[in-house]
mmCIF file of C-alpha atoms in Angstrom:
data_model
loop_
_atom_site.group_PDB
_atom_site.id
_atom_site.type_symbol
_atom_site.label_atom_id
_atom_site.label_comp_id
_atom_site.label_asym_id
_atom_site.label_seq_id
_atom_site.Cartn_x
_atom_site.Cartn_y
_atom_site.Cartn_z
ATOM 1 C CA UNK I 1 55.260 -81.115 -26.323
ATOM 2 C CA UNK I 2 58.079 -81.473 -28.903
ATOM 3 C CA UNK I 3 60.977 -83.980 -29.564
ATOM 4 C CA UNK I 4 62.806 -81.133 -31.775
ATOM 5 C CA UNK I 5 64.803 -77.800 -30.422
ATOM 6 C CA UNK I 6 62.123 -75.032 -29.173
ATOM 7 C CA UNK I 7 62.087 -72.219 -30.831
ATOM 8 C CA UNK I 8 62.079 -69.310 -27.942
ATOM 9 C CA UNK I 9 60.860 -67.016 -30.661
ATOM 10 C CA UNK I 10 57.803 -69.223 -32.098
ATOM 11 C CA UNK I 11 56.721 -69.709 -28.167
ATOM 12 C CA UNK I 12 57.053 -65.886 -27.383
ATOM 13 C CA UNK I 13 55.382 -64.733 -30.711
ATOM 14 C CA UNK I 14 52.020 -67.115 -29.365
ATOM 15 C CA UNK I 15 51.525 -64.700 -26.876
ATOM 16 C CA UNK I 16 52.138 -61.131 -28.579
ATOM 17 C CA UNK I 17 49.160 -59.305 -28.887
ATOM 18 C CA UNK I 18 48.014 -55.162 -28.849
ATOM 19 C CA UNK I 19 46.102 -55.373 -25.367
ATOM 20 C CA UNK I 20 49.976 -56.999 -24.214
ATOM 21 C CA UNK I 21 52.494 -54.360 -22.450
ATOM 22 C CA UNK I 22 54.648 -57.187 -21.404
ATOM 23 C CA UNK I 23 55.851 -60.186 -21.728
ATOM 24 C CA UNK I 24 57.953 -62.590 -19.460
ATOM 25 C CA UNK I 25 59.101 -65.678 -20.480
ATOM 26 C CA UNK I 26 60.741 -68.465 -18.658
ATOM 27 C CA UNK I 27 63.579 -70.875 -20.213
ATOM 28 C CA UNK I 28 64.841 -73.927 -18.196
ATOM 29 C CA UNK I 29 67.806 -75.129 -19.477
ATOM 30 C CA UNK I 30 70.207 -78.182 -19.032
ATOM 31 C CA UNK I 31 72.354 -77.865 -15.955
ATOM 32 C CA UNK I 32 75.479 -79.694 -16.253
ATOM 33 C CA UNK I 33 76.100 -79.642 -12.454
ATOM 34 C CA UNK I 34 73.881 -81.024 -9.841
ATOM 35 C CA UNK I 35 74.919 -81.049 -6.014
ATOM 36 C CA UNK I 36 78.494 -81.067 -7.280
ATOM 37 C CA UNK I 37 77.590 -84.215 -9.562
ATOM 38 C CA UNK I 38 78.367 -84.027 -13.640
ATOM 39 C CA UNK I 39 75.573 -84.878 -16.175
ATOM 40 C CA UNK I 40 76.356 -85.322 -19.332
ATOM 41 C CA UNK I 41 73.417 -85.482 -20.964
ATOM 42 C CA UNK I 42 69.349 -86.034 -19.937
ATOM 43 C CA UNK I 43 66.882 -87.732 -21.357
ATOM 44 C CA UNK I 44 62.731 -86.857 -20.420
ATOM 45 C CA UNK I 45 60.084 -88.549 -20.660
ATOM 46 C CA UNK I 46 56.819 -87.640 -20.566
ATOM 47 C CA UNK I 47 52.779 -89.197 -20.912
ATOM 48 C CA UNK I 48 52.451 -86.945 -24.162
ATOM 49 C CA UNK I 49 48.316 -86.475 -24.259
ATOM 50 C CA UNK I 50 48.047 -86.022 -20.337
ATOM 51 C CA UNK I 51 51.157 -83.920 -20.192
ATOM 52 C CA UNK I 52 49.272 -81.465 -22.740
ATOM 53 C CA UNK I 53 45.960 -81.470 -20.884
ATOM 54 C CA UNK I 54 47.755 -80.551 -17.471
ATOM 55 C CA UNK I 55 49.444 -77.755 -19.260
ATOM 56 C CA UNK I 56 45.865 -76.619 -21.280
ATOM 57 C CA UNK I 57 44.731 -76.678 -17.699
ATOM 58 C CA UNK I 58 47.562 -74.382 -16.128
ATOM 59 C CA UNK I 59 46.712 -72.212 -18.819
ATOM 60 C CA UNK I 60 43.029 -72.369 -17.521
ATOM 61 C CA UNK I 61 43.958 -71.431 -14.082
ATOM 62 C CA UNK I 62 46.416 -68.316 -15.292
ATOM 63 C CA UNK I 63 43.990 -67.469 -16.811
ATOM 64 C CA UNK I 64 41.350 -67.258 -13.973
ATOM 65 C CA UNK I 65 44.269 -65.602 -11.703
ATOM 66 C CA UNK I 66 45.108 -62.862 -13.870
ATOM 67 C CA UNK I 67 42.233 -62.628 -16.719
ATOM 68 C CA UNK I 68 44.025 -60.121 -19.109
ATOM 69 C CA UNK I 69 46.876 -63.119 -19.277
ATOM 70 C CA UNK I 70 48.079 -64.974 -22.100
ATOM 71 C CA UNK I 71 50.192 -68.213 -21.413
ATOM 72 C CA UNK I 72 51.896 -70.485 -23.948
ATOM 73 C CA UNK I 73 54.296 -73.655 -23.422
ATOM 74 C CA UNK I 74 56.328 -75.612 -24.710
ATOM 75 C CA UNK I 75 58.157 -78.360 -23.078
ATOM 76 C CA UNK I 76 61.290 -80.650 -25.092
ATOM 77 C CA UNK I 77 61.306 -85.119 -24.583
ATOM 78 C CA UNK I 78 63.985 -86.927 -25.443
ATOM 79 C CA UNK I 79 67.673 -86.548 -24.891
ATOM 80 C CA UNK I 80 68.794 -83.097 -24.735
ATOM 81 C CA UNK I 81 72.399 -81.699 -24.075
ATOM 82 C CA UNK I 82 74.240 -79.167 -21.332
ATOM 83 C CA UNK I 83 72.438 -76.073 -22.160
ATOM 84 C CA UNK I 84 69.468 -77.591 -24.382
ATOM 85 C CA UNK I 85 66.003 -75.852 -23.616
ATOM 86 C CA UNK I 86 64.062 -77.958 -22.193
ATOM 87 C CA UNK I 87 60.914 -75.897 -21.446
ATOM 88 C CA UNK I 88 59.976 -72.497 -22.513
ATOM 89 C CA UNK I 89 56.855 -70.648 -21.313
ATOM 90 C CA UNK I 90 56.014 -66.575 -21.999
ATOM 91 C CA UNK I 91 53.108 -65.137 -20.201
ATOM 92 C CA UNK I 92 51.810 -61.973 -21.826
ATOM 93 C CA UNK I 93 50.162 -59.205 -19.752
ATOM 94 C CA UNK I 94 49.102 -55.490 -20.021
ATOM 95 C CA UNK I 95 51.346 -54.753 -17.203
ATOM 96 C CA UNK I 96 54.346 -55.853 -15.920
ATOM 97 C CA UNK I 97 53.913 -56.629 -12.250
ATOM 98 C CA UNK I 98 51.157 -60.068 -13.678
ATOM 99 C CA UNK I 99 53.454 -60.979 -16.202
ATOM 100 C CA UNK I 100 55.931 -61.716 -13.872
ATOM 101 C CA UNK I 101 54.022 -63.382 -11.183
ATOM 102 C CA UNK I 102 51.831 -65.528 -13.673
ATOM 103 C CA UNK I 103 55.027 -67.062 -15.319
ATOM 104 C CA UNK I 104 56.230 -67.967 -12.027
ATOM 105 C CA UNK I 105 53.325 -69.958 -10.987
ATOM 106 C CA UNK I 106 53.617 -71.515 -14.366
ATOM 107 C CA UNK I 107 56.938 -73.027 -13.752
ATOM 108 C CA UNK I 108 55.865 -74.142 -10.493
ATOM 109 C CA UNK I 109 53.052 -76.227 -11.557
ATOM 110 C CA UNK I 110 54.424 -77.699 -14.422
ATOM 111 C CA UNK I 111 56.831 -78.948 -11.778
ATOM 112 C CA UNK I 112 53.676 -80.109 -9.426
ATOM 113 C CA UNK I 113 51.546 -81.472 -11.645
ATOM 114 C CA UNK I 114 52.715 -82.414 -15.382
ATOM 115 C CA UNK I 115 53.656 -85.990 -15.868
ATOM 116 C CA UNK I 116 57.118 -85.289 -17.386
ATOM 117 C CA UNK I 117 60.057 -87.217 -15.932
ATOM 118 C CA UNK I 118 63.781 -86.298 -16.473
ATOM 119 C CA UNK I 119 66.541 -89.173 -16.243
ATOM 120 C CA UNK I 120 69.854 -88.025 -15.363
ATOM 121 C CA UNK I 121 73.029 -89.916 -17.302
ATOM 122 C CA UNK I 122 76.197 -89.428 -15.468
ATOM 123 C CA UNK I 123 79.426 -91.282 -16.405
ATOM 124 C CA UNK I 124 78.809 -93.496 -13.168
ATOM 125 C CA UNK I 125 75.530 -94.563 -13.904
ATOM 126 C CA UNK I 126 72.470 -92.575 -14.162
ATOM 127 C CA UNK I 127 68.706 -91.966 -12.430
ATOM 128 C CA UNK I 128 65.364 -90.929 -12.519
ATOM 129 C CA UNK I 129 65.090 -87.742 -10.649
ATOM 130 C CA UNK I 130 61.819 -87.317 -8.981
ATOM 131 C CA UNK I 131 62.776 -90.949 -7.330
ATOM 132 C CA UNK I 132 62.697 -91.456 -3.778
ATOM 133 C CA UNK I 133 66.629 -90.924 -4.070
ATOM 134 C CA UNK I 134 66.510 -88.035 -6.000
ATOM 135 C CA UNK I 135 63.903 -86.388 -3.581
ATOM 136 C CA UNK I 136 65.592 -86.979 -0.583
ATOM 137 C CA UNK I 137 69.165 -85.552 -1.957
ATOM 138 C CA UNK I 138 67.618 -82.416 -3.306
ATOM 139 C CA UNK I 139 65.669 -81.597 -0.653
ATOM 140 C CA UNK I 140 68.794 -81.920 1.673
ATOM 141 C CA UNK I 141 71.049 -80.036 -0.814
ATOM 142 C CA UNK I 142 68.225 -76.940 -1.090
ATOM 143 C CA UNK I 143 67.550 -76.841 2.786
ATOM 144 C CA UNK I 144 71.699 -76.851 3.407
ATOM 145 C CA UNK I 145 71.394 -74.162 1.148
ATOM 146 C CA UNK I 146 69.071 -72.307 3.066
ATOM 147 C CA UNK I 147 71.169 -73.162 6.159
ATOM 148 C CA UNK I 148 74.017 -71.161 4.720
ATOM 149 C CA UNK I 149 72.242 -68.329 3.329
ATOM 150 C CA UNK I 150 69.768 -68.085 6.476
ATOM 151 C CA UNK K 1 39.322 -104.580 -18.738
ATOM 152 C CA UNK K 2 41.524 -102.087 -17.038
ATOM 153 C CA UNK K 3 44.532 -100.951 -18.813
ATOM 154 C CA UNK K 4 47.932 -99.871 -16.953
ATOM 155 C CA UNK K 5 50.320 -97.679 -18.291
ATOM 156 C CA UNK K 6 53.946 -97.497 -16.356
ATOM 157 C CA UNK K 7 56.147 -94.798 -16.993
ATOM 158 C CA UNK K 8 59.639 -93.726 -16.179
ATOM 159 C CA UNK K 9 61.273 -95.718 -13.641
ATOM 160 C CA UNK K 10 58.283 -98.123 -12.897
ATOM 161 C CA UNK K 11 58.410 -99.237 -16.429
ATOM 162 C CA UNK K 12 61.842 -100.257 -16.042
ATOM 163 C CA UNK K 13 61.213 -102.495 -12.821
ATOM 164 C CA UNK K 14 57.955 -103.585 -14.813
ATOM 165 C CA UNK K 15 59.894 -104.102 -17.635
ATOM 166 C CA UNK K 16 56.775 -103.543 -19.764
ATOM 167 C CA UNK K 17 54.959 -99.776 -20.623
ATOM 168 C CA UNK K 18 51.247 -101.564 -20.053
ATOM 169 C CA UNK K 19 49.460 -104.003 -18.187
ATOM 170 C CA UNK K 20 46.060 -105.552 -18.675
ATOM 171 C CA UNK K 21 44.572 -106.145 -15.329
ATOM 172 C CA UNK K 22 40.825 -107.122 -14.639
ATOM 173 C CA UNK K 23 39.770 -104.515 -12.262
ATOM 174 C CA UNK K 24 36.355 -103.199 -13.356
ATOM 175 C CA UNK K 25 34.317 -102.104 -9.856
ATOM 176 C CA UNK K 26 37.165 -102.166 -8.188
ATOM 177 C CA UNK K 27 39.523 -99.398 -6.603
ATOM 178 C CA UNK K 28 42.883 -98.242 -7.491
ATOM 179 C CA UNK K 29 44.391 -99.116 -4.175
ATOM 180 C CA UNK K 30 43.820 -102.686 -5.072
ATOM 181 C CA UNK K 31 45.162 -102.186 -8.758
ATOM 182 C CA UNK K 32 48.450 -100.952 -7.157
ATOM 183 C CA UNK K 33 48.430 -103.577 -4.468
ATOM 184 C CA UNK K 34 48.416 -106.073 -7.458
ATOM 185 C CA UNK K 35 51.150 -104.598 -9.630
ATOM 186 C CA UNK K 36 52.975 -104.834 -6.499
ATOM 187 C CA UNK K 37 53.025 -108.449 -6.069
ATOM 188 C CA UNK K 38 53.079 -109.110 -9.576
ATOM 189 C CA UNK K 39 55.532 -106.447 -11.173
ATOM 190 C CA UNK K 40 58.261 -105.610 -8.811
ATOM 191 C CA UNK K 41 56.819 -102.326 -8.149
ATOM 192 C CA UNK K 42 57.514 -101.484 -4.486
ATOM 193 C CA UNK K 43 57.753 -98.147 -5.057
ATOM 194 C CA UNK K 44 53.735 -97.244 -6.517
ATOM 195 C CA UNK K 45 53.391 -95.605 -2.716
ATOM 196 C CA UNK K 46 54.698 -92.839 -4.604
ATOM 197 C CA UNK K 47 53.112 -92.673 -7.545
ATOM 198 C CA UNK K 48 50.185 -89.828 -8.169
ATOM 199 C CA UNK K 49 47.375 -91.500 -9.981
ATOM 200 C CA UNK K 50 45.313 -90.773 -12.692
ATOM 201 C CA UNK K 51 41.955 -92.624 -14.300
ATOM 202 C CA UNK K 52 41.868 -91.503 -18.250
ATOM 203 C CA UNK K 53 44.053 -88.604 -18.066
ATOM 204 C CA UNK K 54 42.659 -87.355 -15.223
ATOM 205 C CA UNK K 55 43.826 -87.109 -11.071
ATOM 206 C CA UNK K 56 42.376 -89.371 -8.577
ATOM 207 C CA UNK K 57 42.434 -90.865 -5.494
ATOM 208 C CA UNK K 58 43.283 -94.315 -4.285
ATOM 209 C CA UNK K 59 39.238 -94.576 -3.150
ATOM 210 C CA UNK K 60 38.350 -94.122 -6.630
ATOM 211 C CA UNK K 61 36.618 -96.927 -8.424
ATOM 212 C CA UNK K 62 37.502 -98.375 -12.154
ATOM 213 C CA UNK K 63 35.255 -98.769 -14.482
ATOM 214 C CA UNK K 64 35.706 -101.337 -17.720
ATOM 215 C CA UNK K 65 38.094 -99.823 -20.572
ATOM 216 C CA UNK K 66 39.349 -97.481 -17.813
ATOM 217 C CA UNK K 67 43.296 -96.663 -18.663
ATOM 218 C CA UNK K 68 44.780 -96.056 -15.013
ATOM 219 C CA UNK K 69 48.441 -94.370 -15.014
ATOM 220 C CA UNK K 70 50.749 -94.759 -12.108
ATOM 221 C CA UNK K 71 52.901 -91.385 -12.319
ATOM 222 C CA UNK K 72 56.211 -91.366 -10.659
ATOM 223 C CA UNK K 73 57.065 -87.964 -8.990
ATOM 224 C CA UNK K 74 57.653 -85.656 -12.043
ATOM 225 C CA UNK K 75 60.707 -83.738 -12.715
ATOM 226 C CA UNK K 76 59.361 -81.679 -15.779
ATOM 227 C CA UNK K 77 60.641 -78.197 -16.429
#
């Protein structure tokens, strides 16, 4: 956990090692549009110590699922900007194929599990997504996604 | 003692990060059901719990200098 800018490097270079043949990292970035709604800027929150146990822990159970796996993250609190990194992980593997499924599950629990909560400011008011509200809206917006695409 | 920490939007309608609450031998349901009445917090149905850092369930019973966390949905990442 950091309240500064993340250095994609410094997170990447935790992970570099001889036995690695790859490396995939994942960045997650400040969207500016939501559902067709403007932020203009976010601020997260998180419960700092418990945060960085849950994410020691996903690190655990990468490494259980794919044992030659190396996992670090970082994740940004405070108010960040369009196009800030908020979180960025790397996963390093001997082979490509682990790399890219372990970093995947990473972002996925840190979304489950990780007591981190983003607050979106708009110039009409602003929200904790996560919220009943905010659950309902994106779970509509992804499924009339689907709808289309399907 | 048990101590409460509110994040995120509960802390808001709390309008207070902690809460001392006398709770030892008793469950977490009954912790929530009391920040309920007492804090404008009619929204914990949501919450995840944890007991020192740790997840738990609603069935799970506080001990004294327990620090219980009501976690809002997250939105990390």
């Amino acid at each position: 956990m950091t309240e500064k800018f993340i250095s994609i490097e410094d997170v990447v270079h935790k992970v570099i090692r001889p036995e690695a043949g790859a490396i995939n990292t994942f960045i997650g970035t400040v969207r500016e549009l939501t559902d067709g709604k403007r932020t203009l800027y976010l601020t997260y929150e998180a419960y700092a110590s418990m945060a960085e146990k849950m994410m020691a822990r996903i690190g655990t159970e990468i490494e259980e699922k794919w044992p030659d796996a190396k996992v670090a993250i970082t994740h940004r609190v405070g108010r960040l900007e369009i196009s800030d990194v908020a979180v960025v992980l790397a996963v390093s593997t001997p082979h490509r194929a682990d790399a890219y499924e372990a970093s995947r599950y990473a972002i996925e629990r840190i979304k489950q599990m990780v007591p981190i909560w983003k607050k979106e400011h708009w110039d009409t008011g602003e929200e904790w997504i996560g919220n009943q509200q905010g659950t309902k809206a994106y779970a509509l917006g992804s499924k009339t996604k689907e709808d289309l695409h399907g | 003692m048990v101590n409460v920490l509110l994040f995120a939007q509960f802390q808001e309608a709390a309008g207070r990060e902690t809460v001392e609450i006398e709770a030892a031998g008793q469950s977490v349901a009954h912790v929530k059901s009391v920040l309920k009445e007492n804090y404008n917090l009619q929204d914990l149905d949501q919450a995840m719990t944890s007991i020192n850092e740790e997840y738990v369930d609603m069935d799970t019973i506080l001990n004294d200098g327990d620090t219980v966390a009501f976690i809002p949905p997250v939105s990390g990442g």
